[in-house]
mmCIF file of C-alpha atoms in Angstrom:
data_model
loop_
_atom_site.group_PDB
_atom_site.id
_atom_site.type_symbol
_atom_site.label_atom_id
_atom_site.label_comp_id
_atom_site.label_asym_id
_atom_site.label_seq_id
_atom_site.Cartn_x
_atom_site.Cartn_y
_atom_site.Cartn_z
ATOM 1 C CA THR A 1 116.259 105.196 -57.962
ATOM 2 C CA SER A 2 115.803 104.239 -54.363
ATOM 3 C CA ASP A 3 117.312 106.627 -51.842
ATOM 4 C CA SER A 4 117.226 104.171 -48.947
ATOM 5 C CA ASP A 5 120.338 103.500 -46.906
ATOM 6 C CA TYR A 6 120.674 99.970 -48.245
ATOM 7 C CA ALA A 7 120.364 101.199 -51.839
ATOM 8 C CA ARG A 8 123.136 103.731 -51.318
ATOM 9 C CA ARG A 9 125.381 101.028 -49.854
ATOM 10 C CA LEU A 10 124.610 98.710 -52.751
ATOM 11 C CA ARG A 11 125.214 101.414 -55.358
ATOM 12 C CA SER A 12 128.577 102.243 -53.806
ATOM 13 C CA ALA A 13 129.691 98.587 -53.901
ATOM 14 C CA SER A 14 131.992 97.485 -56.693
ATOM 15 C CA ALA A 15 130.755 94.942 -59.229
ATOM 16 C CA GLU A 16 132.881 92.303 -57.488
ATOM 17 C CA SER A 17 131.464 93.008 -54.020
ATOM 18 C CA LEU A 18 127.855 93.818 -54.929
ATOM 19 C CA TYR A 19 126.468 90.323 -54.403
ATOM 20 C CA ARG A 20 128.348 89.962 -51.121
ATOM 21 C CA THR A 21 126.887 93.304 -50.000
ATOM 22 C CA TYR A 22 123.430 92.064 -50.981
ATOM 23 C CA LEU A 23 123.909 88.959 -48.834
ATOM 24 C CA GLN A 24 124.893 91.145 -45.887
ATOM 25 C CA GLU A 25 121.799 93.338 -46.323
ATOM 26 C CA ARG A 26 119.331 90.556 -47.083
ATOM 27 C CA ALA A 27 118.420 89.542 -43.540
ATOM 28 C CA ALA A 28 117.372 93.080 -42.629
ATOM 29 C CA HIS A 29 115.258 93.514 -45.781
ATOM 30 C CA ALA A 30 114.068 89.978 -46.528
ATOM 31 C CA ASP A 31 110.371 90.887 -46.491
ATOM 32 C CA ILE A 32 110.635 93.967 -48.740
ATOM 33 C CA SER A 33 109.991 93.185 -52.414
ATOM 34 C CA ALA A 34 111.503 96.510 -53.513
ATOM 35 C CA PHE A 35 114.806 95.411 -51.989
ATOM 36 C CA TYR A 36 115.097 92.479 -54.392
ATOM 37 C CA LEU A 37 114.064 94.645 -57.341
ATOM 38 C CA ASP A 38 116.683 97.265 -56.464
ATOM 39 C CA VAL A 39 119.424 94.662 -56.080
ATOM 40 C CA ALA A 40 118.488 92.926 -59.333
ATOM 41 C CA ASP A 41 118.533 96.237 -61.196
ATOM 42 C CA LEU A 42 122.002 97.022 -59.857
ATOM 43 C CA LEU A 43 123.305 93.570 -60.730
ATOM 44 C CA LEU A 44 121.920 93.868 -64.260
ATOM 45 C CA ALA A 45 123.483 97.310 -64.631
ATOM 46 C CA LYS A 46 126.844 95.836 -63.601
ATOM 47 C CA GLY A 47 126.578 92.967 -66.089
ATOM 48 C CA GLN A 48 125.772 90.221 -63.588
ATOM 49 C CA ARG A 49 122.637 88.810 -65.184
ATOM 50 C CA ALA A 50 122.773 85.325 -63.599
ATOM 51 C CA LEU A 51 123.009 86.798 -60.113
ATOM 52 C CA ALA A 52 120.241 89.285 -60.901
ATOM 53 C CA LEU A 53 117.946 86.429 -61.916
ATOM 54 C CA ARG A 54 118.831 84.570 -58.709
ATOM 55 C CA VAL A 55 117.931 87.630 -56.639
ATOM 56 C CA LEU A 56 114.675 88.115 -58.549
ATOM 57 C CA SER A 57 113.679 84.522 -57.810
ATOM 58 C CA ASN A 58 113.184 85.578 -54.181
ATOM 59 C CA LEU A 59 110.058 87.471 -55.256
ATOM 60 C CA ALA A 60 108.408 84.259 -56.409
ATOM 61 C CA GLU A 61 109.071 82.680 -53.033
ATOM 62 C CA MET A 62 107.897 85.671 -51.004
ATOM 63 C CA GLN A 63 104.305 86.071 -52.108
ATOM 64 C CA LEU A 64 103.155 83.103 -54.183
ATOM 65 C CA GLU A 65 99.521 84.224 -54.171
ATOM 66 C CA ASN A 66 100.108 87.912 -54.908
ATOM 67 C CA ARG A 67 99.585 88.378 -58.633
ATOM 68 C CA HIS A 68 100.828 91.963 -58.474
ATOM 69 C CA VAL A 69 104.236 90.938 -57.127
ATOM 70 C CA LEU A 70 104.378 88.029 -59.554
ATOM 71 C CA ARG A 71 103.512 90.349 -62.439
ATOM 72 C CA VAL A 72 106.374 92.668 -61.491
ATOM 73 C CA LEU A 73 108.646 89.616 -61.329
ATOM 74 C CA GLY A 74 107.528 88.628 -64.823
ATOM 75 C CA TYR A 75 108.169 92.126 -66.149
ATOM 76 C CA ARG A 76 111.649 92.192 -64.628
ATOM 77 C CA LEU A 77 112.445 88.773 -66.071
ATOM 78 C CA MET A 78 111.372 90.059 -69.492
ATOM 79 C CA GLN A 79 113.510 93.154 -68.992
ATOM 80 C CA ALA A 80 116.467 90.875 -68.194
ATOM 81 C CA GLY A 81 115.920 88.898 -71.403
ATOM 82 C CA ALA A 82 114.684 85.820 -69.531
ATOM 83 C CA ALA A 83 111.419 85.205 -71.376
ATOM 84 C CA ALA A 84 111.563 81.433 -70.781
ATOM 85 C CA GLN A 85 111.531 82.089 -67.028
ATOM 86 C CA ALA A 86 108.837 84.757 -67.354
ATOM 87 C CA VAL A 87 106.337 82.467 -69.120
ATOM 88 C CA PRO A 88 105.574 80.248 -66.087
ATOM 89 C CA VAL A 89 105.360 83.332 -63.876
ATOM 90 C CA PHE A 90 102.780 84.880 -66.194
ATOM 91 C CA ARG A 91 100.915 81.550 -66.312
ATOM 92 C CA ASP A 92 100.670 81.784 -62.507
ATOM 93 C CA VAL A 93 99.485 85.392 -62.781
ATOM 94 C CA LEU A 94 96.814 84.294 -65.242
ATOM 95 C CA ALA A 95 95.659 81.535 -62.894
ATOM 96 C CA LEU A 96 95.320 84.124 -60.115
ATOM 97 C CA GLY A 97 93.740 86.870 -62.240
ATOM 98 C CA GLU A 98 91.889 85.418 -65.205
ATOM 99 C CA GLU A 99 89.311 88.203 -64.912
ATOM 100 C CA GLU A 100 91.955 90.739 -66.004
ATOM 101 C CA PRO A 101 92.775 90.957 -69.711
ATOM 102 C CA GLN A 102 96.273 92.181 -68.861
ATOM 103 C CA SER A 103 97.028 88.680 -67.524
ATOM 104 C CA PHE A 104 96.390 87.182 -70.977
ATOM 105 C CA ARG A 105 98.269 90.000 -72.699
ATOM 106 C CA ASP A 106 101.319 89.648 -70.460
ATOM 107 C CA LEU A 107 101.408 85.904 -71.056
ATOM 108 C CA GLY A 108 101.034 86.436 -74.799
ATOM 109 C CA LEU A 109 103.904 88.913 -74.932
ATOM 110 C CA ALA A 110 106.129 86.591 -72.879
ATOM 111 C CA LEU A 111 105.265 83.632 -75.113
ATOM 112 C CA GLU A 112 106.117 85.733 -78.161
ATOM 113 C CA ALA A 113 109.456 86.764 -76.656
ATOM 114 C CA ASP A 114 110.143 83.076 -75.937
ATOM 115 C CA GLY A 115 109.427 82.112 -79.557
ATOM 116 C CA GLN A 116 106.157 80.313 -78.807
ATOM 117 C CA TYR A 117 104.312 82.212 -81.517
ATOM 118 C CA PRO A 118 101.079 80.197 -81.974
ATOM 119 C CA ALA A 119 100.480 80.133 -78.204
ATOM 120 C CA ALA A 120 101.257 83.858 -78.035
ATOM 121 C CA LEU A 121 98.732 84.553 -80.782
ATOM 122 C CA ARG A 122 96.045 82.572 -78.925
ATOM 123 C CA ALA A 123 96.694 84.400 -75.649
ATOM 124 C CA LEU A 124 96.619 87.818 -77.296
ATOM 125 C CA TYR A 125 93.483 87.035 -79.269
ATOM 126 C CA GLU A 126 91.775 85.844 -76.071
ATOM 127 C CA VAL A 127 91.902 89.477 -74.946
ATOM 128 C CA VAL A 128 90.044 90.442 -78.116
ATOM 129 C CA LEU A 129 87.376 87.743 -77.852
ATOM 130 C CA ARG A 130 86.315 87.921 -74.227
ATOM 131 C CA PRO A 131 83.868 90.439 -72.871
ATOM 132 C CA TRP A 132 85.659 92.452 -70.175
ATOM 133 C CA ASP A 133 84.529 94.748 -67.433
ATOM 134 C CA ALA A 134 84.199 98.386 -68.558
ATOM 135 C CA ARG A 135 87.281 99.352 -66.547
ATOM 136 C CA PHE A 136 89.350 97.530 -69.188
ATOM 137 C CA ASN A 137 87.963 99.540 -72.063
ATOM 138 C CA GLY A 138 90.338 99.692 -75.024
ATOM 139 C CA ILE A 139 92.699 96.833 -74.169
ATOM 140 C CA SER A 140 91.118 94.610 -76.823
ATOM 141 C CA LEU A 141 92.283 97.049 -79.520
ATOM 142 C CA ILE A 142 95.826 96.985 -78.149
ATOM 143 C CA ALA A 143 95.857 93.180 -78.074
ATOM 144 C CA LEU A 144 94.291 92.971 -81.545
ATOM 145 C CA ASP A 145 97.079 95.112 -82.953
ATOM 146 C CA GLU A 146 99.688 92.952 -81.217
ATOM 147 C CA ALA A 147 98.053 89.738 -82.456
ATOM 148 C CA THR A 148 97.701 90.837 -86.078
ATOM 149 C CA ASN A 149 101.238 92.187 -86.207
ATOM 150 C CA LEU A 150 102.577 88.957 -84.688
ATOM 151 C CA ALA A 151 100.649 86.859 -87.215
ATOM 152 C CA ALA A 152 101.968 88.979 -90.110
ATOM 153 C CA ARG A 153 105.588 89.107 -88.866
ATOM 154 C CA LYS A 154 105.865 85.380 -88.156
ATOM 155 C CA GLN A 155 103.568 84.284 -90.986
ATOM 156 C CA LEU A 156 101.273 82.436 -88.606
ATOM 157 C CA ASP A 157 97.955 80.891 -89.507
ATOM 158 C CA ALA A 158 95.617 83.676 -88.436
ATOM 159 C CA GLY A 159 92.500 81.579 -88.994
ATOM 160 C CA LEU A 160 91.323 82.160 -85.458
ATOM 161 C CA ILE A 161 91.233 85.926 -86.053
ATOM 162 C CA ASP A 162 88.137 87.310 -87.735
ATOM 163 C CA PRO A 163 89.187 88.029 -91.353
ATOM 164 C CA ARG A 164 87.822 91.577 -91.110
ATOM 165 C CA LEU A 165 90.342 92.305 -88.333
ATOM 166 C CA ARG A 166 93.526 90.859 -89.857
ATOM 167 C CA ALA A 167 95.119 94.081 -91.066
ATOM 168 C CA PRO A 168 98.361 94.782 -89.195
ATOM 169 C CA LEU A 169 99.085 98.451 -88.684
ATOM 170 C CA PRO A 170 102.619 99.428 -89.678
ATOM 171 C CA LEU A 171 103.965 101.697 -86.961
ATOM 172 C CA ASP A 172 107.300 103.352 -86.317
ATOM 173 C CA LEU A 173 106.578 104.072 -82.677
ATOM 174 C CA ARG A 174 103.951 102.675 -80.376
ATOM 175 C CA VAL A 175 103.477 103.544 -76.713
ATOM 176 C CA VAL A 176 101.209 101.431 -74.518
ATOM 177 C CA LEU A 177 100.444 102.018 -70.867
ATOM 178 C CA GLY A 178 99.267 98.953 -69.007
ATOM 179 C CA TRP A 179 98.078 98.703 -65.443
ATOM 180 C CA ASP A 180 96.115 96.256 -63.379
ATOM 181 C CA SER A 181 95.385 98.216 -60.232
ATOM 182 C CA ASP A 182 91.911 99.400 -59.436
ATOM 183 C CA ASN A 183 91.296 102.853 -58.027
ATOM 184 C CA SER A 184 94.328 104.348 -59.724
ATOM 185 C CA ASP A 185 94.423 107.430 -61.887
ATOM 186 C CA MET A 186 96.899 107.633 -64.768
ATOM 187 C CA ASP A 187 97.369 111.053 -66.325
ATOM 188 C CA LEU A 188 99.671 111.467 -69.283
#
């Protein structure tokens, strides 16, 4: 939770006045992507999904060539249950970062959430097929699991998946950490 002055003012606003407060704060924070994320989170928490999506759309206009900002936008759209809006964002991310398997995986997961199952399967399996830089070690196994489970759940033609790899793993809980930033250290 942000502890900035604007965030405190926004959190103290009623549901009815939150968007108006955002409009008052926007000029002073227009170039800060975290501002739009904070506002969207607050609007979602107060049940104002349409306004949250409107606020999030500012991120797409801010930095059209920054795949990291666009990826965060896509994640937030998914979090808000707006998979149809997230798909084109993740397509843009893929166009900007095709060398990263996470770009294909994110698109595949968004396509799945949007009900575009065959396209989702192709995007996820692309992660399995391509040779990736060593810094992406292990992501192909994550995507393979997602692809085989999708194919089994939705009874898709899994002909593109090597028959030796078509065994979905039944899991009760699965935790996946994804990141696309170089020179970062994740300790769990």
